[in-house]
Every structure is written in structure tokens, then in C-alpha cells.
mmCIF file with all atom_site columns, C-alpha atoms and ligand atoms in Angstrom:
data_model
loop_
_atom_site.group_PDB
_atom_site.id
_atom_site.type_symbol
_atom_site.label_atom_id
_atom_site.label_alt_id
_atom_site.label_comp_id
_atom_site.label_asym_id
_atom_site.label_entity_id
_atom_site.label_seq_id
_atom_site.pdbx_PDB_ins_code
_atom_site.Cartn_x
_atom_site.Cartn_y
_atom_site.Cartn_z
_atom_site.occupancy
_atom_site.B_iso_or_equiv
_atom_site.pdbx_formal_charge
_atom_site.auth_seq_id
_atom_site.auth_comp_id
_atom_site.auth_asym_id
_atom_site.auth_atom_id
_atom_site.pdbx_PDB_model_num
ATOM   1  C  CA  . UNK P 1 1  ? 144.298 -98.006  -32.557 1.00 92.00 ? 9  UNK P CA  1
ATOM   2  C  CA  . UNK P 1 2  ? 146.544 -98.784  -35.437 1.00 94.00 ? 10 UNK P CA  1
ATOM   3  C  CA  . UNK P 1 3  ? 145.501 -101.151 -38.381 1.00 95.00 ? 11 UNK P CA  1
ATOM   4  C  CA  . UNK P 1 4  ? 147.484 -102.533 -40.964 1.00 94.00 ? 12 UNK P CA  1
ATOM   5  C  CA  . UNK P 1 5  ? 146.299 -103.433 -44.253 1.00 95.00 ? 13 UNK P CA  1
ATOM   6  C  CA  . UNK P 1 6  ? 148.639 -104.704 -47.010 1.00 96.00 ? 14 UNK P CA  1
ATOM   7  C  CA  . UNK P 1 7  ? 147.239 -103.591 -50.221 1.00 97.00 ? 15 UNK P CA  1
ATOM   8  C  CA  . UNK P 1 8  ? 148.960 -105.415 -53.067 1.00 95.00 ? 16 UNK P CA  1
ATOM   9  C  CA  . UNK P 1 9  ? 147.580 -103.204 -56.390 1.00 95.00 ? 17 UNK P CA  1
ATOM   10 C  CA  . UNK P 1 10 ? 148.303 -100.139 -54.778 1.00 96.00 ? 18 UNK P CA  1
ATOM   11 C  CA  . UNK P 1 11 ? 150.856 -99.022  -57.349 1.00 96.00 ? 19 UNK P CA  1
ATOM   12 C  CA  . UNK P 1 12 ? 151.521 -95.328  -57.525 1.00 97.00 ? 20 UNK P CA  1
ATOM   13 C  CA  . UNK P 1 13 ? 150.231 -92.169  -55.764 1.00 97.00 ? 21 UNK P CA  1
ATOM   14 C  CA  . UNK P 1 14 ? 146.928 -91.806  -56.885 1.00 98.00 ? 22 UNK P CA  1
ATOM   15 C  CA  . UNK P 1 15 ? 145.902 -95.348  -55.971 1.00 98.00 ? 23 UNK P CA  1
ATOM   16 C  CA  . UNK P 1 16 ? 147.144 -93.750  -52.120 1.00 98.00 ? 24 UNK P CA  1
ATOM   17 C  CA  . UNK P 1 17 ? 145.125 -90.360  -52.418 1.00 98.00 ? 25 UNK P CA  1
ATOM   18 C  CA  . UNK P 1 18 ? 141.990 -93.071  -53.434 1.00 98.00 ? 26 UNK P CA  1
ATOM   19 C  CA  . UNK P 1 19 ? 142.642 -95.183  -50.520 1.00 98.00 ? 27 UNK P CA  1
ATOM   20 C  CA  . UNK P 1 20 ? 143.177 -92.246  -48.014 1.00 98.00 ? 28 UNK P CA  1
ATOM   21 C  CA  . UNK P 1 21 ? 140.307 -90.721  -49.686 1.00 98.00 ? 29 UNK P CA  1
ATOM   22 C  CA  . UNK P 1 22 ? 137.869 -93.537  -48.971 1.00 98.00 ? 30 UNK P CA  1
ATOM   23 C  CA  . UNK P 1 23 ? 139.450 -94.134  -45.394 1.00 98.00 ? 31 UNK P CA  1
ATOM   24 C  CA  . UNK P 1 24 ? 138.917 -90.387  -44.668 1.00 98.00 ? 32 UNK P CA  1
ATOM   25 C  CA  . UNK P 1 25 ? 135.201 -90.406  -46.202 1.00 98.00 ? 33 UNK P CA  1
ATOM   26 C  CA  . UNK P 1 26 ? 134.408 -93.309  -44.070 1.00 97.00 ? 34 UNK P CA  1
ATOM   27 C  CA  . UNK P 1 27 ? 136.146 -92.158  -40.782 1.00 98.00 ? 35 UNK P CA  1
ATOM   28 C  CA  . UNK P 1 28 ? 137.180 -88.343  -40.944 1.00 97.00 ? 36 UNK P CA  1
ATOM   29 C  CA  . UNK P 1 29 ? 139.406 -88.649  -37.988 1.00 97.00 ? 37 UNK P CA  1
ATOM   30 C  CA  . UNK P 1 30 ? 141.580 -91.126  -39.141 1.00 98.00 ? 38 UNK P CA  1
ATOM   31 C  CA  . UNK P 1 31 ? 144.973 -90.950  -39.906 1.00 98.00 ? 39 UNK P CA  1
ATOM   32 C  CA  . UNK P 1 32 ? 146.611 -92.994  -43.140 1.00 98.00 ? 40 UNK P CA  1
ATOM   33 C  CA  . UNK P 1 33 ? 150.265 -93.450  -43.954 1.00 97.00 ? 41 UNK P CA  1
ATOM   34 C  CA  . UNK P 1 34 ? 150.767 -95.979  -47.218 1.00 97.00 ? 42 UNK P CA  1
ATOM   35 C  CA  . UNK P 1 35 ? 153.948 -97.260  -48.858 1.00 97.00 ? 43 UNK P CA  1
ATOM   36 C  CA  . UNK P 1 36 ? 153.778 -98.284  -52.355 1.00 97.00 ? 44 UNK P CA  1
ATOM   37 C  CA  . UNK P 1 37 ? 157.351 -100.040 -52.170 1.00 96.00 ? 45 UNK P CA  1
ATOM   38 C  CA  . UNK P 1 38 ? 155.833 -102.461 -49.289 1.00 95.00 ? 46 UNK P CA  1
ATOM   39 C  CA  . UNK P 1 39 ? 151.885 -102.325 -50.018 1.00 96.00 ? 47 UNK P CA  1
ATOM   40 C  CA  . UNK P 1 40 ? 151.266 -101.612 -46.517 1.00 95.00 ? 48 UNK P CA  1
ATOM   41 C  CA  . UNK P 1 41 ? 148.883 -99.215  -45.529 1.00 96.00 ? 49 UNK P CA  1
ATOM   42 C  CA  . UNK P 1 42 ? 148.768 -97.722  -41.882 1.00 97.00 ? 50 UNK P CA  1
ATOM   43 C  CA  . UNK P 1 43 ? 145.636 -96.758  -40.445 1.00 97.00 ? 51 UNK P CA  1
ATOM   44 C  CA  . UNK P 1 44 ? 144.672 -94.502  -36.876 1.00 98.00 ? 52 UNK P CA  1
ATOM   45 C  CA  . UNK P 1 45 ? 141.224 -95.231  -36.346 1.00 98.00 ? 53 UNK P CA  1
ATOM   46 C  CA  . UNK P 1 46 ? 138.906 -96.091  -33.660 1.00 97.00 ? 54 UNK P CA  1
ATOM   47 C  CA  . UNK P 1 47 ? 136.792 -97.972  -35.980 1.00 97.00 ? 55 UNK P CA  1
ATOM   48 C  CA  . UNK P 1 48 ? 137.062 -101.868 -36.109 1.00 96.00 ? 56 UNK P CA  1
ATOM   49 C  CA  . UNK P 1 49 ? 139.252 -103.402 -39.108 1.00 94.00 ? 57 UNK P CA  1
ATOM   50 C  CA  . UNK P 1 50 ? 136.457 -105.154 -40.897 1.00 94.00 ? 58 UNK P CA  1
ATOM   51 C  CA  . UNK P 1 51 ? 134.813 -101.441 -41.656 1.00 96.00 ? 59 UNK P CA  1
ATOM   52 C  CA  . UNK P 1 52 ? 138.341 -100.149 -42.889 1.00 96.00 ? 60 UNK P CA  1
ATOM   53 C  CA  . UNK P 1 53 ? 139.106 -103.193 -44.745 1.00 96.00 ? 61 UNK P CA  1
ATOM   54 C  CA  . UNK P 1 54 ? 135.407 -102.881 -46.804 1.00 96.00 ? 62 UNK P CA  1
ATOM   55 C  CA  . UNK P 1 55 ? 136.333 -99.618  -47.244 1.00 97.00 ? 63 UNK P CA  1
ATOM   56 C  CA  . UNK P 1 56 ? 139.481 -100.267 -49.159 1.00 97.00 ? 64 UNK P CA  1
ATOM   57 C  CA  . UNK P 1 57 ? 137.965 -102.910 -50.906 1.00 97.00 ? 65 UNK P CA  1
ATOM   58 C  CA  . UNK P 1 58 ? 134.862 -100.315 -52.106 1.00 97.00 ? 66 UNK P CA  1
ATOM   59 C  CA  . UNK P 1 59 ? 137.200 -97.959  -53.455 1.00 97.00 ? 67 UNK P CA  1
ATOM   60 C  CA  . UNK P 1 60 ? 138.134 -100.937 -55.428 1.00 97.00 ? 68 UNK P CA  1
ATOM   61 C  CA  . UNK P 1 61 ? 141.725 -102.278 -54.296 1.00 97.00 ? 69 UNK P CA  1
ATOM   62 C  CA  . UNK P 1 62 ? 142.193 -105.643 -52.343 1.00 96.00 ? 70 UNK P CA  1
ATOM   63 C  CA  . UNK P 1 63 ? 143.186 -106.157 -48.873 1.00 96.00 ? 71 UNK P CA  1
ATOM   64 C  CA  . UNK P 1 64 ? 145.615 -109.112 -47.803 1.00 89.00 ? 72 UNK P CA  1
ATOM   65 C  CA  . UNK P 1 65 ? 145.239 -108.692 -43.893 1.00 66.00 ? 73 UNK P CA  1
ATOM   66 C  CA  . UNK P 1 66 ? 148.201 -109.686 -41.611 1.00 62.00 ? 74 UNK P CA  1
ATOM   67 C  CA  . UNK P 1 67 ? 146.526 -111.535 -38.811 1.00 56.00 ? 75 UNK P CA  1
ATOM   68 C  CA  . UNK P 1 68 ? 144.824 -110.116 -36.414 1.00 54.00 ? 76 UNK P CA  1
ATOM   69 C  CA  . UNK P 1 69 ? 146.968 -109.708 -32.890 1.00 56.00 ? 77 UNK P CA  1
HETATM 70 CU CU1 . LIG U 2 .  ? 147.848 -95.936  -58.700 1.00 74.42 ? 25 LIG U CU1 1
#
């Protein structure tokens, strides 16, 4: 499934290799497209959204989650 995060202080593109990095550490099958321009971060992953969002927040960024569908 796909979950979207928006990540507000993800500024540049190290703050997306962290992200993906931590995403990828927690779930190595998942796939992650971010966009610094909108702060959103795509994720493929068959793990639920509260794992991926603790994730982001670990490797130290916040998460402003759309709501849920
Ligand atoms: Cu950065």
C-alpha cells in the first residue's frame, strides 16, 4: 500500500537520503519517493503507517499526517 507522510523540515537532499534511509532500515522492501518543494513523502510498504510514521520521527524529522482514508 501507499502512505503519505508530509514532512515539513525536510529541506534539502540529505534530510531525503535520512528519511529513505530510516524507512529502508526499518522495512527493506519499501519503496520512498520525497519532494522537498511539497514536503510530501511517498511510501510502498506493507507495514502499517504508525510504524513508518515513528520511523520518520526517530530519524528525527516530524510527520504532519493527511488523514487517514
Ligand atoms: Cu536536509
Amino acid at each position: 500500500m501507499y502512505l503519505e507522510f508530509v514532512v515539513p523540515d525536510m529541506a534539502c537532499s540529505a534530510c531525503v537520503k535520512s528519511i529513505t534511509r530510516a524507512i529502508q532500515s526499518f522495512d527493506g522492501s519499501a519503496e520512498v519517493n520525497a519532494n522537498t518543494d511539497t514536503k510530501q513523502v511517498t511510501v510502498s510498504t506493507s507495514r502499517a503507517r504508525i510504524e513508518i510514521e515513528q520511523t520518520i520521527m526517530a530519524a528525527g524529522y516530524t510527520v504532519v499526517s493527511p488523514p487517514s482514508p
